Tab-separated table of C-alpha atoms and ligand atoms in Angstrom:
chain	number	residue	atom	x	y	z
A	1342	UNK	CA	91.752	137.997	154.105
A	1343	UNK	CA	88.171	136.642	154.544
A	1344	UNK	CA	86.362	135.602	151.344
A	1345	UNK	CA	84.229	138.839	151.079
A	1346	UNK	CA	87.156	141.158	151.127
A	1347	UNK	CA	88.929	138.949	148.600
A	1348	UNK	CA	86.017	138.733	146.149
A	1349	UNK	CA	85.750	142.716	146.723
A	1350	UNK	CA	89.099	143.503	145.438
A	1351	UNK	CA	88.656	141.025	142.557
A	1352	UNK	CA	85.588	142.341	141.866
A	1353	UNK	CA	87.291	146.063	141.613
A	1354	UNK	CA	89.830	144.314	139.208
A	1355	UNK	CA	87.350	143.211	137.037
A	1356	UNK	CA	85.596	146.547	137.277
A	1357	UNK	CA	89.243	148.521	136.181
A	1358	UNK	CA	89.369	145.558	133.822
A	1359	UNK	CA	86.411	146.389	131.980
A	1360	UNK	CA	86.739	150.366	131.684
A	1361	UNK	CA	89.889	149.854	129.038
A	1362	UNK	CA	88.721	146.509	127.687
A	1363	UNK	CA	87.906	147.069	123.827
A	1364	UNK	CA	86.376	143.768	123.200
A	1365	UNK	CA	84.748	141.816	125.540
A	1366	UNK	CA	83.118	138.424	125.560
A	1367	UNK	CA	80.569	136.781	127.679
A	1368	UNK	CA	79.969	132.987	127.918
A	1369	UNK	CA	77.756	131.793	129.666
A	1370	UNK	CA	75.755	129.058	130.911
A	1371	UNK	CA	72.782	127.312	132.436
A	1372	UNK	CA	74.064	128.779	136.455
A	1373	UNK	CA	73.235	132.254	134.937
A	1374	UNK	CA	68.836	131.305	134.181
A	1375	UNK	CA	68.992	129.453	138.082
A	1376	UNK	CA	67.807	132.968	139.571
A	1377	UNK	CA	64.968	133.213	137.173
A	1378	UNK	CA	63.530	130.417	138.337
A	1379	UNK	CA	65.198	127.660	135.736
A	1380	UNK	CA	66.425	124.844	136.842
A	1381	UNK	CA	70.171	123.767	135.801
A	1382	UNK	CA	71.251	120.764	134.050
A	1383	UNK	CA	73.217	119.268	136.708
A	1384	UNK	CA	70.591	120.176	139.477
A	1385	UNK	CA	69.143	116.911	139.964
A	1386	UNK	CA	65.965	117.039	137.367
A	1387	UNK	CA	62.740	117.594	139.014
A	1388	UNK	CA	59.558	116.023	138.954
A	1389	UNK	CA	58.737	113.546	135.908
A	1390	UNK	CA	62.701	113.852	135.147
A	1391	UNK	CA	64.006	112.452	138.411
A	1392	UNK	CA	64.835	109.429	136.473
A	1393	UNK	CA	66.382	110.858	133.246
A	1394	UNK	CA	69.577	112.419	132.657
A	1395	UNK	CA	69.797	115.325	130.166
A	1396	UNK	CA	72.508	113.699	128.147
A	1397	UNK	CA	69.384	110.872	127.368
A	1398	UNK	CA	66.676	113.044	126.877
A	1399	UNK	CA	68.706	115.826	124.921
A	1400	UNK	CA	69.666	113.605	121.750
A	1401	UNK	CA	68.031	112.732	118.476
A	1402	UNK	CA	68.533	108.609	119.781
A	1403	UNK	CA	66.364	109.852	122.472
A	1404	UNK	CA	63.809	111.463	120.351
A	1405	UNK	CA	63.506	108.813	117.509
A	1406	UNK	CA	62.927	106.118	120.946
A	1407	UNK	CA	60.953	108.298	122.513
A	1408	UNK	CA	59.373	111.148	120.760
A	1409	UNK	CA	56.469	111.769	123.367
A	1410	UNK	CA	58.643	111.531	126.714
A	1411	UNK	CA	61.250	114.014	124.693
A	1412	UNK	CA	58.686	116.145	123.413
A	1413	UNK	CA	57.140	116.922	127.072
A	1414	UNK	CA	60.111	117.649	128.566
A	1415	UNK	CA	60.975	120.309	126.074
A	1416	UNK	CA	56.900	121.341	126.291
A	1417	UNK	CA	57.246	121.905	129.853
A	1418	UNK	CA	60.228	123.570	129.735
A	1419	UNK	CA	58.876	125.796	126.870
A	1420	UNK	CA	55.536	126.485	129.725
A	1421	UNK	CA	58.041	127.090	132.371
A	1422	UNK	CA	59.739	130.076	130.346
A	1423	UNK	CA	56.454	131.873	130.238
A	1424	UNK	CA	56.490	132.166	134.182
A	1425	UNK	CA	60.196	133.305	134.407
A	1426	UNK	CA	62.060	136.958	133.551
A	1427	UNK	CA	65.710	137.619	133.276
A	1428	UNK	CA	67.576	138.315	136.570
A	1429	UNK	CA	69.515	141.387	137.861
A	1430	UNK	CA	72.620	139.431	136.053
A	1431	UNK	CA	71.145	139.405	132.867
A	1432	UNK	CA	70.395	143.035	132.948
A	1433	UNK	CA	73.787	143.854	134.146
A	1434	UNK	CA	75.297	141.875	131.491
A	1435	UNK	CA	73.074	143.297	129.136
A	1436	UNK	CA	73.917	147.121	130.902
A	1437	UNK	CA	77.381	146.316	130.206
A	1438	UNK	CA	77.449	147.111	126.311
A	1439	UNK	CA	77.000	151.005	127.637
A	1440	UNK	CA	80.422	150.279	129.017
A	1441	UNK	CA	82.882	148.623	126.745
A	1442	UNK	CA	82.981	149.664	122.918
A	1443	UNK	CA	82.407	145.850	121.537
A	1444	UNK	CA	80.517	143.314	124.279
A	1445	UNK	CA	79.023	139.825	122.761
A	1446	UNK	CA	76.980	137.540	124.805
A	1447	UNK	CA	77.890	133.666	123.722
A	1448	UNK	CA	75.488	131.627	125.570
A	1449	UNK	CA	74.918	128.017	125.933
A	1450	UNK	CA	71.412	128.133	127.450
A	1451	UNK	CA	67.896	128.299	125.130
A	1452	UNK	CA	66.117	130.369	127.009
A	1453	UNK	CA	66.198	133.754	125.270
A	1454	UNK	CA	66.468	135.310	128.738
A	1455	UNK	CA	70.000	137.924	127.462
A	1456	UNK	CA	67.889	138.816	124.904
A	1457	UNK	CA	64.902	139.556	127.329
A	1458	UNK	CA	67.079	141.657	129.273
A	1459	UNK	CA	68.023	143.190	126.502
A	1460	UNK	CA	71.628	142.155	125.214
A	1461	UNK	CA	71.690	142.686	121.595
A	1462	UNK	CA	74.370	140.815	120.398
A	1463	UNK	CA	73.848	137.117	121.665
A	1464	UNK	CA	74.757	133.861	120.141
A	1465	UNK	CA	73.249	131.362	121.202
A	1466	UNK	CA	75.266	128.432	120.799
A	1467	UNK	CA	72.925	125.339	121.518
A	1468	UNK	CA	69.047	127.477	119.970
A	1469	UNK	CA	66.497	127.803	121.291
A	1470	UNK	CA	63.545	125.848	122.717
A	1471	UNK	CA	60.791	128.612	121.488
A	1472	UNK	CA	61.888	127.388	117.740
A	1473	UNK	CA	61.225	124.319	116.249
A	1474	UNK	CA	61.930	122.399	113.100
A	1475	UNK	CA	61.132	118.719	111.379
A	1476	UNK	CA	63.138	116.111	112.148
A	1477	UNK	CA	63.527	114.900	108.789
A	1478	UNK	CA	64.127	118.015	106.426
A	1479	UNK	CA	64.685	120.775	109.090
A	1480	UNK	CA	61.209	122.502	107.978
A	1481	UNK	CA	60.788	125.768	110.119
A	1482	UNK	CA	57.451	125.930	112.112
A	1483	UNK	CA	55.683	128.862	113.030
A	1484	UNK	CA	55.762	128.521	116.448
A	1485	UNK	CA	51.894	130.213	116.813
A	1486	UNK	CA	50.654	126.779	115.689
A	1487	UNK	CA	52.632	124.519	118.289
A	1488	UNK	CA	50.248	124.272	121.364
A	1489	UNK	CA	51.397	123.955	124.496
A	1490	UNK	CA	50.627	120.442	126.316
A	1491	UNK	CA	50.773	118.158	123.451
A	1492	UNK	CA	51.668	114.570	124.411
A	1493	UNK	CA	53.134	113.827	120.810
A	1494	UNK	CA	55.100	115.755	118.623
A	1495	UNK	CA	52.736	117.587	115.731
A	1496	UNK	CA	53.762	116.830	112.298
A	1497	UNK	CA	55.424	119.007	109.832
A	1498	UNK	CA	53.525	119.066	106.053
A	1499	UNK	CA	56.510	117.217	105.022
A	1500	UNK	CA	54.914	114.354	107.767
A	1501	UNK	CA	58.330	114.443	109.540
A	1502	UNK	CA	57.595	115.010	113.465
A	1503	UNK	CA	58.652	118.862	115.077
A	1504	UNK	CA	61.966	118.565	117.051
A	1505	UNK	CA	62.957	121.798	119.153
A	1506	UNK	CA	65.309	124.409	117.282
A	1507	UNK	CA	68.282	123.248	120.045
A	1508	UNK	CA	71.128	121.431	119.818
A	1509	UNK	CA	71.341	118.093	120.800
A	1510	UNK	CA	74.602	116.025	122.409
A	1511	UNK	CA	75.885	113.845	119.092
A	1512	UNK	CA	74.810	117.241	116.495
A	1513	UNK	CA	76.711	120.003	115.543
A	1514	UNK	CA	76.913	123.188	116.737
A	1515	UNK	CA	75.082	125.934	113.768
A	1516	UNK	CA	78.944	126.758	111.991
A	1517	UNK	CA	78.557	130.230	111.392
A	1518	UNK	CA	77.676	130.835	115.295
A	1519	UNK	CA	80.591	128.445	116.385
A	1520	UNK	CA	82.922	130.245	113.981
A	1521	UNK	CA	82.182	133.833	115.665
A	1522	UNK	CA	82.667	131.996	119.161
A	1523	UNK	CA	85.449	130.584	117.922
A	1524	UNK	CA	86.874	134.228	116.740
A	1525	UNK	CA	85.986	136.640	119.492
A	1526	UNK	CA	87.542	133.863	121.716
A	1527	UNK	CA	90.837	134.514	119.619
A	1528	UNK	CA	90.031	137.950	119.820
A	1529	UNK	CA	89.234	139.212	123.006
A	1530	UNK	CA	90.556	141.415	125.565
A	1531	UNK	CA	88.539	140.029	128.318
A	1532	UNK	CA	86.524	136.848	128.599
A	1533	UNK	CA	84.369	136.299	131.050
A	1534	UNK	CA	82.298	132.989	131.513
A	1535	UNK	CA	80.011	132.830	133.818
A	1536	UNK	CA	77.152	129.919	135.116
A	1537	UNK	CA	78.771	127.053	133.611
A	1538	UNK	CA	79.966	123.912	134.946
A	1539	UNK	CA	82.491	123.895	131.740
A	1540	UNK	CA	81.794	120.394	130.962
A	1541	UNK	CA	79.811	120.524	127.211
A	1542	UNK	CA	82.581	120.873	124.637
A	1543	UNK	CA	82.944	122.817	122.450
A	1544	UNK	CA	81.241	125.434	123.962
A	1545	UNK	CA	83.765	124.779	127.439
A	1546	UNK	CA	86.939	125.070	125.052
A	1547	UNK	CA	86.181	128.905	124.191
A	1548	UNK	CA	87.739	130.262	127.501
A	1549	UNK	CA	91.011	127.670	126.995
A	1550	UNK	CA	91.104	129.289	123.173
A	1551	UNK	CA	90.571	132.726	124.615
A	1552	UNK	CA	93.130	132.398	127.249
A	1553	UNK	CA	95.600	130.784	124.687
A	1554	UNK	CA	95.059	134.134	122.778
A	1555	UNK	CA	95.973	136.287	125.880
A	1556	UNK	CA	92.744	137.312	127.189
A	1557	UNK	CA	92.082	138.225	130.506
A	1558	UNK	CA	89.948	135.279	131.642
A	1559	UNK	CA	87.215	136.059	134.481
A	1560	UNK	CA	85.095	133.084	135.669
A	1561	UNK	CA	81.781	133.949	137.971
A	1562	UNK	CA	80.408	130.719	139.212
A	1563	UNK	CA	79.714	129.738	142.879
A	1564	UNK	CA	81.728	126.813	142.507
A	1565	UNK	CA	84.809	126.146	141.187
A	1566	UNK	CA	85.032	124.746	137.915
A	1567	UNK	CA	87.060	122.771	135.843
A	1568	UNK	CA	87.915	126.407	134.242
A	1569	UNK	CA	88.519	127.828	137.000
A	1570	UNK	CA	92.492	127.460	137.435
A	1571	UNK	CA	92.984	128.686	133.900
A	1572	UNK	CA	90.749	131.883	135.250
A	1573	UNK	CA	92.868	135.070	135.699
A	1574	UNK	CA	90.627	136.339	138.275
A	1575	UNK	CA	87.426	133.576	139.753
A	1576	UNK	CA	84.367	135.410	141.281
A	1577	UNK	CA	82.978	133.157	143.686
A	1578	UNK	CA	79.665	133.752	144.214
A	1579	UNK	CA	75.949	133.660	141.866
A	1580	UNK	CA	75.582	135.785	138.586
A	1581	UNK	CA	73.012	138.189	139.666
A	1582	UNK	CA	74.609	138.758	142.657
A	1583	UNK	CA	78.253	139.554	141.383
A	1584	UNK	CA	77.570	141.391	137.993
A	1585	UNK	CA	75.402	143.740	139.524
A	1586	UNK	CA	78.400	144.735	141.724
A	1587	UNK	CA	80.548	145.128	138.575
A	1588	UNK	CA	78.483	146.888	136.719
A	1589	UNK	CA	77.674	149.529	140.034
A	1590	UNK	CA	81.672	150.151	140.055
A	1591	UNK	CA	81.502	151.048	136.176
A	1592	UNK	CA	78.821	153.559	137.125
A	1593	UNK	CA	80.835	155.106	139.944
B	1980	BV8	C1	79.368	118.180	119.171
B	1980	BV8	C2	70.759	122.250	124.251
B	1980	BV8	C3	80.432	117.555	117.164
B	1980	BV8	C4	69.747	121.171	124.468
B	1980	BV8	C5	72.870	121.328	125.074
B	1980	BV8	C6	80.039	111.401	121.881
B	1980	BV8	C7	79.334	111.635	120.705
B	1980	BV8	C8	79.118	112.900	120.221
B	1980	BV8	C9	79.586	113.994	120.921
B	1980	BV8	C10	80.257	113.755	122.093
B	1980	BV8	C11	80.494	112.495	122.586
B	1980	BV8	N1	81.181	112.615	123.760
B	1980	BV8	C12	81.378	113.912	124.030
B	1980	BV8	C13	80.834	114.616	123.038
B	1980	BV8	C14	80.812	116.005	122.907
B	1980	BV8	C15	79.512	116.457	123.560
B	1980	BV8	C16	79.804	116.757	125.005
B	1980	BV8	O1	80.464	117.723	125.293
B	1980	BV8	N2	79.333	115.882	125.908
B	1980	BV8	C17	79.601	116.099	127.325
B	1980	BV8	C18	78.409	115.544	128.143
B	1980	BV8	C19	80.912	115.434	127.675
B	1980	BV8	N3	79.112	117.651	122.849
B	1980	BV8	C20	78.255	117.561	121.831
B	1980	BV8	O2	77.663	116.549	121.510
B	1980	BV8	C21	78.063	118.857	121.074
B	1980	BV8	N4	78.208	118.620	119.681
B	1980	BV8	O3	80.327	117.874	119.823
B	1980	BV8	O4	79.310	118.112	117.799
B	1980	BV8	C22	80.089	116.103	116.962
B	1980	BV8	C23	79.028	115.786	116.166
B	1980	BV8	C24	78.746	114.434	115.941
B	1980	BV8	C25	79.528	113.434	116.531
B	1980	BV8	C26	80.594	113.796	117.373
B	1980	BV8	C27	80.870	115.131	117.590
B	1980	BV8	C28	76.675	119.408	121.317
B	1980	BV8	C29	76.543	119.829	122.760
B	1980	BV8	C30	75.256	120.637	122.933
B	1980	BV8	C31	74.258	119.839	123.715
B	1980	BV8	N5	73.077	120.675	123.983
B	1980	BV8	N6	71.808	122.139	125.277
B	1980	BV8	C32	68.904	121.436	125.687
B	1980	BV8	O5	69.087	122.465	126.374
B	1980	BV8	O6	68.025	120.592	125.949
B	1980	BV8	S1	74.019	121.182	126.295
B	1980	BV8	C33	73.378	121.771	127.731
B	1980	BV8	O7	74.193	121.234	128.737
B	1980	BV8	C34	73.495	123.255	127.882
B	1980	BV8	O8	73.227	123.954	126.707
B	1980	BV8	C35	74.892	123.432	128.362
B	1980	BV8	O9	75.780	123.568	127.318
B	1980	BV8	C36	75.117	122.128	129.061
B	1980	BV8	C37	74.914	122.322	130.529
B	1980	BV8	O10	75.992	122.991	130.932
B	1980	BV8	P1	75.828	124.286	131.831
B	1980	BV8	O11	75.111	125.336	131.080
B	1980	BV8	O12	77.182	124.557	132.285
B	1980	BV8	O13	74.883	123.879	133.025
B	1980	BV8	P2	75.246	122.927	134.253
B	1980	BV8	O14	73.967	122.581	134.919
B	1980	BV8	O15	76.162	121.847	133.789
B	1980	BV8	O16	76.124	123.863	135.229
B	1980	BV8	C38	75.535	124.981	135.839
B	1980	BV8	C39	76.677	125.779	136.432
B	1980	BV8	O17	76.123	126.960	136.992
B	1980	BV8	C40	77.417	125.053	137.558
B	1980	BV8	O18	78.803	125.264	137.402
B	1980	BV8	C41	76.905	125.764	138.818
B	1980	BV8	O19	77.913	125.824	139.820
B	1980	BV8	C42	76.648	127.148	138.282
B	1980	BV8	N7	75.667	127.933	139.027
B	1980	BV8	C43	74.632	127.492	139.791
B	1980	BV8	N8	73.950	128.564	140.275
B	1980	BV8	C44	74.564	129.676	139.779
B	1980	BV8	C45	75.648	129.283	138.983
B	1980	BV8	N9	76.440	130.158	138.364
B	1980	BV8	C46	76.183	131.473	138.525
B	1980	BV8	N10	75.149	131.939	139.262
B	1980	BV8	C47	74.333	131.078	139.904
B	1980	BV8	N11	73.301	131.549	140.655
């Protein structure tokens, strides 16, 4: 059978899936922002970036070396989320809570585009790059006073330099957010994860725990993935492209 037929009846599977699923889990990843406009991690970094790899920008080493390069690249992709809007996947995945009585959005990306779309029950596993905090003490900062196109970090009262509110490679994931992962993984009828290259642990050992617990394990990704053999059913093909198909076969 040619690919399209293939991903049509797995796409119908999922659909049938879905309308007696009770809980249902969504992870997702960086692959699922590329049709708004963001860039992915493992796209090879644009611009200024061509010569940095996340992994050394994306770590507190990085920003106690080098607090202005860090800080820019988290300024201008704080600028860039002002020209972007969710994508027809995000407002299918958020359009699938009218669907299945308990539906939680686990993401790995910081770009507050579920929420945008309108997904009410997100975690967001890594933050957010519209927060920040100090360094130092963790201070909050009101995030009216951070200017865009500063060249330095600005300085918390405490004199400790602002860091974005994300998680950084070598920190921990916030506990009580990992915890819930942790549980609907354990919990779930059906997991889905979707736009993630399933490499950043332990955010890519939630669909191993969920399939572990005998969830149904859907993967949507145009490329296979290192999750993709443990994946019940694998949706080749881009996230607002395939979960607007689901979410049409839940409304037929
Ligand atoms: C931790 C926020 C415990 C920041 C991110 C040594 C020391 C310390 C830790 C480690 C270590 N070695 C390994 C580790 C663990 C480490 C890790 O996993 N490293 C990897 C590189 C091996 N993890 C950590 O450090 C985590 N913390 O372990 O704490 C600890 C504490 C102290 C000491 C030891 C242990 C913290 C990890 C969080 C890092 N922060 N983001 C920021 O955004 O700047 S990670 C960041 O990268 C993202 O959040 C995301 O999680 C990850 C990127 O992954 P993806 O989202 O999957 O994106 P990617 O580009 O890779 O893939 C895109 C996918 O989309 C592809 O598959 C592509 O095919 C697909 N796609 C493309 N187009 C589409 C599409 N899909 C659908 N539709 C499309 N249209």
């Amino acid at each position: 059978m040619s690919n399209s037929i293939n991903s049509h009846v797995f796409i119908e599977q999922t659909a049938e899936l879905l309308k007696s699923a009770k809980r249902v889990a969504i992870l997702t990843g960086a692959g699922v922002s590329k049709e708004s406009g963001i860039p992915t991690f493992r796209d090879a970094q644009t611009g200024l970036w061509a010569n940095y790899r996340p992994e050394d920008l994306a770590t507190p080493q990085g920003f106690l070396q080098n607090p202005d390069l860090v800080w820019q690249w988290y300024d201008s992709r704080r600028k860039k989320l002002l020209e972007v809007s969710p994508n027809a996947g995000h407002y299918a995945m958020a359009e699938l809570a009218q669907f299945v009585p308990e539906l939680t959005v686990i993401t790995q990306n910081v770009d507050g585009l579920h929420q945008q779309a309108g997904s009410k029950e997100v975690l967001e596993l890594h933050g957010s790059i519209t927060a920040f905090r100090c360094f130092a003490k963790g201070h909050p900062a009101n995030t009216d006073n951070i200017d865009f196109g500063l060249t330095s970090p600005p300085k918390c009262h405490c004199g400790s330099p602002y860091r974005p509110g994300v998680v950084w490679f070598g920190e921990s994931l916030p506990g009580d957010v990992l915890s819930k992962a942790q549980k609907l993984a354990q919990s779930a009828d059906v997991f889905i994860v979707a736009g993630t290259s399933g490499i950043v642990h332990p955010a890519a050992s939630l669909p191993f725990v969920a399939k572990e617990a005998g969830a149904t394990v859907i993967e949507i990704n145009p490329e296979p993935t290192p999750i993709t053999d443990t994946a019940d059913i694998f949706l080749q093909g881009p996230s607002g492209q395939i979960w607007p198909k689901i979410i049409g076969l839940l409304k037929s």
